[in-house]
Amino acid sequence: MLSEIKNKISQSNSFIDEAFDVKKTSDYQLIIQIGMDGILLAVNNKLKNKYIAFEKYAFQNVYSFKVVPDLLDMLMKDSKLIPHQYKSVACVVVNNLSTLIPNPLFENDKKEIYLNFNVSLEDGELVAVDDLKSLDAKNIFALPVFLKSKLESVFNHVSYHHFSSALIESLLIQNKNQTSKKLYVHIQASHFEVVLIEGKNLLFYNTFNHHSAEDFIYYLLFACEQLQLNPENIEVVLLGEIEKNSTLYAIAQKYIRNIKFGERKGDVDFSYQLQTLPKHFYFTLFSNYLH
């Protein structure tokens, strides 16, 4: 069992600044982003509002959050960031089990009903809520109880958020003084999100699975068609884990004329090592929404 779990996880990135001090982690915030693709870890020095450490672990053949506690146990042995107590811990859940409800329509005792109306929940999932101030809405999402129990057995002061909350809130803040429509495409290993923003208004949000470049462009062009957006004219901004030499970027260039990479914005700082990461990578992990 141990070797089976070990084969499901591998570290692909680690940047730990010399400023990271294990004796001062009580001043730091740990952010853990967890999904079926893997785990991202980042440490923010709250006193300086500066990110000083980052680790990435990729998963192979993980299809359920039920195995995540075992994977976290494995990480406790390898990670230089997890085995400490922090001032606060923010857990960012990556799944497609979420729905948006405007604040005037939201009633907390009906949150399970709202979510069940839009997605199919499994056993062992709690219902949690994010407040999206820029949207005047709530993001209701499924929180795996196995994950919550494991994290709270390791850390104190854990808060839980959905990754789409960080994505939507950050994009609305970036565009609050803009007037034109922008189509944001946030890409991760097995899925991508399409977000249509017009100034301070969210016009569309959805997530799509992809297993190939052909899947990616099919769903992206389908979304443009449904939204009546002309790929020749609409400004498309790429975020997340996509590089210029990737097959996804190459195929997007064939069909979309006005395409560019976005970047993280805000008042947060990054250590020298973390500044080497592309500015459009790990957009939800380093979001202003989380610190």
Short mmCIF file of N, CA and C in Angstrom, two decimals, residues 158-282:
data_model
loop_
_atom_site.label_atom_id
_atom_site.label_comp_id
_atom_site.label_asym_id
_atom_site.label_seq_id
_atom_site.Cartn_x
_atom_site.Cartn_y
_atom_site.Cartn_z
N VAL A 158 -7.33 26.56 9.97
CA VAL A 158 -7.45 26.26 8.55
C VAL A 158 -8.72 26.89 7.99
N SER A 159 -8.58 27.63 6.90
CA SER A 159 -9.76 28.14 6.18
C SER A 159 -9.82 27.44 4.82
N TYR A 160 -11.03 27.33 4.27
CA TYR A 160 -11.23 26.57 3.04
C TYR A 160 -11.85 27.46 1.97
N HIS A 161 -11.33 27.34 0.76
CA HIS A 161 -11.81 28.16 -0.36
C HIS A 161 -11.84 27.32 -1.63
N HIS A 162 -12.65 27.74 -2.57
CA HIS A 162 -12.66 27.09 -3.87
C HIS A 162 -11.74 27.86 -4.80
N PHE A 163 -11.01 27.14 -5.66
CA PHE A 163 -10.04 27.82 -6.52
C PHE A 163 -10.71 28.82 -7.46
N SER A 164 -11.96 28.56 -7.84
CA SER A 164 -12.65 29.49 -8.74
C SER A 164 -12.96 30.82 -8.06
N SER A 165 -13.06 30.82 -6.74
CA SER A 165 -13.27 32.07 -6.01
C SER A 165 -12.07 32.99 -6.18
N ALA A 166 -10.87 32.43 -6.01
CA ALA A 166 -9.64 33.20 -6.19
C ALA A 166 -9.51 33.68 -7.63
N LEU A 167 -9.88 32.83 -8.58
CA LEU A 167 -9.78 33.19 -9.99
C LEU A 167 -10.73 34.33 -10.34
N ILE A 168 -12.00 34.17 -10.00
CA ILE A 168 -13.02 35.16 -10.37
C ILE A 168 -12.78 36.49 -9.66
N GLU A 169 -12.55 36.42 -8.36
CA GLU A 169 -12.36 37.65 -7.58
C GLU A 169 -11.15 38.44 -8.08
N SER A 170 -10.05 37.75 -8.35
CA SER A 170 -8.84 38.44 -8.82
C SER A 170 -9.05 39.08 -10.19
N LEU A 171 -9.74 38.40 -11.08
CA LEU A 171 -9.98 38.95 -12.42
C LEU A 171 -10.92 40.13 -12.38
N LEU A 172 -11.91 40.08 -11.51
CA LEU A 172 -12.83 41.22 -11.39
C LEU A 172 -12.09 42.45 -10.85
N ILE A 173 -11.19 42.23 -9.90
CA ILE A 173 -10.42 43.35 -9.36
C ILE A 173 -9.50 43.93 -10.43
N GLN A 174 -8.87 43.06 -11.21
CA GLN A 174 -7.98 43.53 -12.28
C GLN A 174 -8.72 44.35 -13.33
N ASN A 175 -9.98 44.03 -13.57
CA ASN A 175 -10.72 44.65 -14.68
C ASN A 175 -11.73 45.70 -14.26
N LYS A 176 -11.72 46.09 -12.99
CA LYS A 176 -12.78 46.97 -12.49
C LYS A 176 -12.82 48.33 -13.19
N ASN A 177 -11.69 48.77 -13.74
CA ASN A 177 -11.66 50.06 -14.44
C ASN A 177 -11.64 49.91 -15.96
N GLN A 178 -11.88 48.69 -16.44
CA GLN A 178 -11.90 48.43 -17.88
C GLN A 178 -13.34 48.44 -18.38
N THR A 179 -13.51 48.58 -19.68
CA THR A 179 -14.86 48.59 -20.25
C THR A 179 -15.06 47.50 -21.30
N SER A 180 -13.98 47.04 -21.93
CA SER A 180 -14.11 46.06 -23.00
C SER A 180 -14.20 44.64 -22.45
N LYS A 181 -14.73 43.75 -23.26
CA LYS A 181 -14.81 42.34 -22.88
C LYS A 181 -13.45 41.67 -23.03
N LYS A 182 -13.14 40.78 -22.06
CA LYS A 182 -11.94 39.97 -22.14
C LYS A 182 -12.30 38.53 -21.81
N LEU A 183 -11.74 37.61 -22.56
CA LEU A 183 -11.96 36.20 -22.32
C LEU A 183 -10.69 35.62 -21.69
N TYR A 184 -10.80 35.21 -20.45
CA TYR A 184 -9.67 34.61 -19.74
C TYR A 184 -9.78 33.09 -19.80
N VAL A 185 -8.64 32.44 -20.06
CA VAL A 185 -8.58 30.99 -20.12
C VAL A 185 -7.52 30.53 -19.12
N HIS A 186 -7.99 29.89 -18.05
CA HIS A 186 -7.11 29.47 -16.96
C HIS A 186 -6.87 27.97 -17.11
N ILE A 187 -5.60 27.58 -17.32
CA ILE A 187 -5.29 26.21 -17.75
C ILE A 187 -4.54 25.46 -16.65
N GLN A 188 -5.04 24.25 -16.37
CA GLN A 188 -4.35 23.31 -15.49
C GLN A 188 -4.19 21.99 -16.22
N ALA A 189 -3.56 21.02 -15.57
CA ALA A 189 -3.13 19.82 -16.28
C ALA A 189 -4.27 19.06 -16.97
N SER A 190 -5.41 18.92 -16.30
CA SER A 190 -6.48 18.10 -16.85
C SER A 190 -7.76 18.88 -17.14
N HIS A 191 -7.77 20.17 -16.87
CA HIS A 191 -8.98 20.96 -17.10
C HIS A 191 -8.60 22.43 -17.30
N PHE A 192 -9.55 23.19 -17.82
CA PHE A 192 -9.32 24.63 -17.95
C PHE A 192 -10.63 25.37 -17.70
N GLU A 193 -10.50 26.63 -17.29
CA GLU A 193 -11.64 27.46 -17.00
C GLU A 193 -11.74 28.60 -18.01
N VAL A 194 -12.95 28.90 -18.40
CA VAL A 194 -13.21 30.02 -19.30
C VAL A 194 -13.99 31.07 -18.51
N VAL A 195 -13.47 32.30 -18.48
CA VAL A 195 -14.09 33.38 -17.73
C VAL A 195 -14.23 34.59 -18.65
N LEU A 196 -15.46 35.05 -18.83
CA LEU A 196 -15.70 36.25 -19.65
C LEU A 196 -16.01 37.41 -18.72
N ILE A 197 -15.18 38.44 -18.81
CA ILE A 197 -15.29 39.61 -17.94
C ILE A 197 -15.57 40.85 -18.81
N GLU A 198 -16.47 41.68 -18.35
CA GLU A 198 -16.67 42.99 -18.97
C GLU A 198 -16.65 44.03 -17.86
N GLY A 199 -15.48 44.68 -17.70
CA GLY A 199 -15.33 45.61 -16.60
C GLY A 199 -15.46 44.91 -15.27
N LYS A 200 -16.39 45.38 -14.45
CA LYS A 200 -16.59 44.77 -13.13
C LYS A 200 -17.68 43.70 -13.14
N ASN A 201 -18.08 43.26 -14.33
CA ASN A 201 -19.15 42.28 -14.46
C ASN A 201 -18.62 40.93 -14.93
N LEU A 202 -19.06 39.88 -14.26
CA LEU A 202 -18.78 38.52 -14.70
C LEU A 202 -19.91 38.07 -15.61
N LEU A 203 -19.59 37.80 -16.88
CA LEU A 203 -20.61 37.40 -17.84
C LEU A 203 -20.70 35.88 -17.99
N PHE A 204 -19.60 35.18 -17.74
CA PHE A 204 -19.60 33.73 -17.95
C PHE A 204 -18.45 33.10 -17.18
N TYR A 205 -18.71 31.93 -16.60
CA TYR A 205 -17.67 31.10 -15.99
C TYR A 205 -18.04 29.64 -16.18
N ASN A 206 -17.10 28.84 -16.64
CA ASN A 206 -17.33 27.40 -16.73
C ASN A 206 -15.99 26.70 -16.78
N THR A 207 -16.01 25.41 -16.47
CA THR A 207 -14.79 24.61 -16.50
C THR A 207 -14.97 23.44 -17.45
N PHE A 208 -13.89 23.07 -18.14
CA PHE A 208 -13.92 22.01 -19.14
C PHE A 208 -12.73 21.07 -18.91
N ASN A 209 -12.97 19.79 -19.06
CA ASN A 209 -11.87 18.82 -19.01
C ASN A 209 -11.18 18.76 -20.37
N HIS A 210 -9.88 18.51 -20.36
CA HIS A 210 -9.17 18.32 -21.62
C HIS A 210 -8.09 17.26 -21.45
N HIS A 211 -7.95 16.42 -22.47
CA HIS A 211 -6.93 15.38 -22.47
C HIS A 211 -5.97 15.54 -23.64
N SER A 212 -6.26 16.52 -24.50
CA SER A 212 -5.41 16.75 -25.68
C SER A 212 -5.59 18.19 -26.13
N ALA A 213 -4.70 18.64 -27.00
CA ALA A 213 -4.81 19.98 -27.56
C ALA A 213 -6.11 20.13 -28.34
N GLU A 214 -6.55 19.05 -28.99
CA GLU A 214 -7.79 19.09 -29.77
C GLU A 214 -9.00 19.28 -28.86
N ASP A 215 -9.00 18.60 -27.70
CA ASP A 215 -10.06 18.83 -26.70
C ASP A 215 -10.10 20.30 -26.30
N PHE A 216 -8.92 20.82 -26.01
CA PHE A 216 -8.81 22.19 -25.53
C PHE A 216 -9.40 23.19 -26.52
N ILE A 217 -8.99 23.12 -27.77
CA ILE A 217 -9.46 24.12 -28.73
C ILE A 217 -10.92 23.90 -29.09
N TYR A 218 -11.37 22.65 -29.07
CA TYR A 218 -12.79 22.38 -29.36
C TYR A 218 -13.67 23.07 -28.34
N TYR A 219 -13.40 22.88 -27.05
CA TYR A 219 -14.24 23.47 -26.01
C TYR A 219 -14.09 24.99 -25.95
N LEU A 220 -12.88 25.48 -26.22
CA LEU A 220 -12.68 26.93 -26.21
C LEU A 220 -13.47 27.60 -27.33
N LEU A 221 -13.41 27.04 -28.54
CA LEU A 221 -14.16 27.61 -29.66
C LEU A 221 -15.66 27.41 -29.48
N PHE A 222 -16.04 26.31 -28.84
CA PHE A 222 -17.46 26.08 -28.54
C PHE A 222 -17.98 27.17 -27.59
N ALA A 223 -17.17 27.49 -26.56
CA ALA A 223 -17.56 28.55 -25.63
C ALA A 223 -17.69 29.88 -26.35
N CYS A 224 -16.75 30.18 -27.25
CA CYS A 224 -16.82 31.43 -28.02
C CYS A 224 -18.10 31.47 -28.85
N GLU A 225 -18.43 30.35 -29.46
CA GLU A 225 -19.64 30.29 -30.28
C GLU A 225 -20.89 30.53 -29.45
N GLN A 226 -20.97 29.89 -28.31
CA GLN A 226 -22.14 30.04 -27.44
C GLN A 226 -22.26 31.46 -26.88
N LEU A 227 -21.13 32.09 -26.68
CA LEU A 227 -21.11 33.46 -26.14
C LEU A 227 -21.15 34.52 -27.24
N GLN A 228 -21.22 34.05 -28.48
CA GLN A 228 -21.26 34.94 -29.65
C GLN A 228 -20.03 35.86 -29.69
N LEU A 229 -18.88 35.23 -29.46
CA LEU A 229 -17.60 35.95 -29.51
C LEU A 229 -16.86 35.54 -30.77
N ASN A 230 -16.34 36.50 -31.48
CA ASN A 230 -15.59 36.23 -32.70
C ASN A 230 -14.12 35.99 -32.35
N PRO A 231 -13.58 34.80 -32.62
CA PRO A 231 -12.17 34.53 -32.31
C PRO A 231 -11.20 35.46 -33.03
N GLU A 232 -11.67 36.15 -34.07
CA GLU A 232 -10.83 37.10 -34.78
C GLU A 232 -10.70 38.42 -34.02
N ASN A 233 -11.66 38.68 -33.11
CA ASN A 233 -11.70 39.99 -32.46
C ASN A 233 -11.51 39.96 -30.95
N ILE A 234 -12.06 38.95 -30.29
CA ILE A 234 -12.04 38.95 -28.83
C ILE A 234 -10.62 38.82 -28.29
N GLU A 235 -10.33 39.59 -27.25
CA GLU A 235 -9.03 39.49 -26.59
C GLU A 235 -9.03 38.28 -25.65
N VAL A 236 -8.12 37.35 -25.87
CA VAL A 236 -8.03 36.14 -25.06
C VAL A 236 -6.75 36.19 -24.23
N VAL A 237 -6.91 36.03 -22.93
CA VAL A 237 -5.78 36.11 -22.00
C VAL A 237 -5.58 34.74 -21.36
N LEU A 238 -4.37 34.20 -21.49
CA LEU A 238 -4.05 32.88 -20.96
C LEU A 238 -3.42 32.98 -19.57
N LEU A 239 -3.91 32.15 -18.68
CA LEU A 239 -3.39 32.06 -17.32
C LEU A 239 -3.15 30.60 -16.97
N GLY A 240 -2.40 30.38 -15.90
CA GLY A 240 -2.18 29.00 -15.45
C GLY A 240 -0.96 28.38 -16.08
N GLU A 241 -0.95 27.07 -16.10
CA GLU A 241 0.25 26.34 -16.49
C GLU A 241 0.25 26.03 -17.99
N ILE A 242 0.57 27.05 -18.75
CA ILE A 242 0.70 26.92 -20.20
C ILE A 242 1.93 27.70 -20.64
N GLU A 243 2.74 27.11 -21.48
CA GLU A 243 3.95 27.77 -21.96
C GLU A 243 3.86 28.04 -23.45
N LYS A 244 4.69 28.96 -23.90
CA LYS A 244 4.63 29.40 -25.30
C LYS A 244 5.01 28.29 -26.27
N ASN A 245 5.80 27.33 -25.82
CA ASN A 245 6.21 26.24 -26.71
C ASN A 245 5.32 25.00 -26.56
N SER A 246 4.17 25.14 -25.91
CA SER A 246 3.27 24.01 -25.69
C SER A 246 2.35 23.79 -26.88
N THR A 247 1.82 22.58 -26.99
CA THR A 247 0.86 22.27 -28.06
C THR A 247 -0.44 23.04 -27.87
N LEU A 248 -0.81 23.33 -26.62
CA LEU A 248 -2.04 24.10 -26.37
C LEU A 248 -1.91 25.51 -26.92
N TYR A 249 -0.76 26.13 -26.69
CA TYR A 249 -0.57 27.49 -27.20
C TYR A 249 -0.51 27.49 -28.73
N ALA A 250 0.15 26.50 -29.30
CA ALA A 250 0.28 26.42 -30.75
C ALA A 250 -1.08 26.30 -31.43
N ILE A 251 -1.94 25.46 -30.89
CA ILE A 251 -3.25 25.28 -31.51
C ILE A 251 -4.15 26.48 -31.27
N ALA A 252 -4.00 27.13 -30.12
CA ALA A 252 -4.79 28.33 -29.85
C ALA A 252 -4.43 29.44 -30.84
N GLN A 253 -3.15 29.56 -31.16
CA GLN A 253 -2.70 30.59 -32.11
C GLN A 253 -3.29 30.40 -33.50
N LYS A 254 -3.59 29.15 -33.86
CA LYS A 254 -4.14 28.87 -35.19
C LYS A 254 -5.55 29.44 -35.35
N TYR A 255 -6.29 29.50 -34.24
CA TYR A 255 -7.71 29.83 -34.33
C TYR A 255 -8.08 31.16 -33.68
N ILE A 256 -7.18 31.70 -32.87
CA ILE A 256 -7.49 32.94 -32.16
C ILE A 256 -6.43 33.98 -32.51
N ARG A 257 -6.89 35.12 -32.98
CA ARG A 257 -5.94 36.13 -33.47
C ARG A 257 -5.30 36.93 -32.33
N ASN A 258 -6.11 37.37 -31.37
CA ASN A 258 -5.63 38.28 -30.33
C ASN A 258 -5.45 37.52 -29.03
N ILE A 259 -4.27 36.94 -28.85
CA ILE A 259 -4.03 36.08 -27.69
C ILE A 259 -2.74 36.51 -26.99
N LYS A 260 -2.77 36.49 -25.66
CA LYS A 260 -1.60 36.90 -24.89
C LYS A 260 -1.62 36.22 -23.53
N PHE A 261 -0.50 36.29 -22.83
CA PHE A 261 -0.42 35.78 -21.47
C PHE A 261 -0.79 36.88 -20.49
N GLY A 262 -1.55 36.50 -19.46
CA GLY A 262 -1.85 37.43 -18.38
C GLY A 262 -0.77 37.36 -17.31
N GLU A 263 -1.04 38.00 -16.18
CA GLU A 263 -0.09 37.93 -15.08
C GLU A 263 -0.77 38.24 -13.76
N ARG A 264 -0.13 37.76 -12.71
CA ARG A 264 -0.62 38.05 -11.36
C ARG A 264 -0.39 39.52 -11.07
N LYS A 265 -1.38 40.15 -10.44
CA LYS A 265 -1.23 41.56 -10.06
C LYS A 265 -1.69 41.73 -8.62
N GLY A 266 -1.19 42.78 -8.00
CA GLY A 266 -1.56 43.03 -6.62
C GLY A 266 -0.40 43.60 -5.84
N ASP A 267 -0.60 43.76 -4.55
CA ASP A 267 0.41 44.42 -3.72
C ASP A 267 1.34 43.43 -3.03
N VAL A 268 1.27 42.15 -3.41
CA VAL A 268 2.11 41.15 -2.77
C VAL A 268 3.48 41.08 -3.46
N ASP A 269 4.50 40.72 -2.68
CA ASP A 269 5.86 40.64 -3.22
C ASP A 269 6.29 39.17 -3.29
N PHE A 270 7.34 38.92 -4.07
CA PHE A 270 7.86 37.56 -4.23
C PHE A 270 9.37 37.58 -4.01
N SER A 271 9.87 36.52 -3.39
CA SER A 271 11.31 36.40 -3.20
C SER A 271 11.98 36.23 -4.56
N TYR A 272 13.28 36.43 -4.58
CA TYR A 272 14.02 36.39 -5.84
C TYR A 272 13.81 35.09 -6.58
N GLN A 273 13.87 33.97 -5.87
CA GLN A 273 13.70 32.67 -6.52
C GLN A 273 12.32 32.53 -7.16
N LEU A 274 11.30 32.99 -6.45
CA LEU A 274 9.94 32.85 -6.97
C LEU A 274 9.67 33.79 -8.14
N GLN A 275 10.47 34.83 -8.27
CA GLN A 275 10.31 35.74 -9.41
C GLN A 275 10.71 35.08 -10.72
N THR A 276 11.38 33.92 -10.64
CA THR A 276 11.74 33.20 -11.86
C THR A 276 10.55 32.44 -12.45
N LEU A 277 9.49 32.26 -11.67
CA LEU A 277 8.29 31.60 -12.18
C LEU A 277 7.57 32.53 -13.16
N PRO A 278 7.07 32.01 -14.29
CA PRO A 278 6.29 32.85 -15.21
C PRO A 278 5.13 33.53 -14.47
N LYS A 279 4.86 34.78 -14.79
CA LYS A 279 3.88 35.56 -14.03
C LYS A 279 2.44 35.11 -14.23
N HIS A 280 2.19 34.28 -15.24
CA HIS A 280 0.83 33.78 -15.42
C HIS A 280 0.63 32.41 -14.77
N PHE A 281 1.70 31.81 -14.26
CA PHE A 281 1.61 30.50 -13.61
C PHE A 281 0.99 30.63 -12.21
N TYR A 282 0.30 29.55 -11.77
CA TYR A 282 -0.20 29.41 -10.41
C TYR A 282 -1.02 30.63 -9.97
#
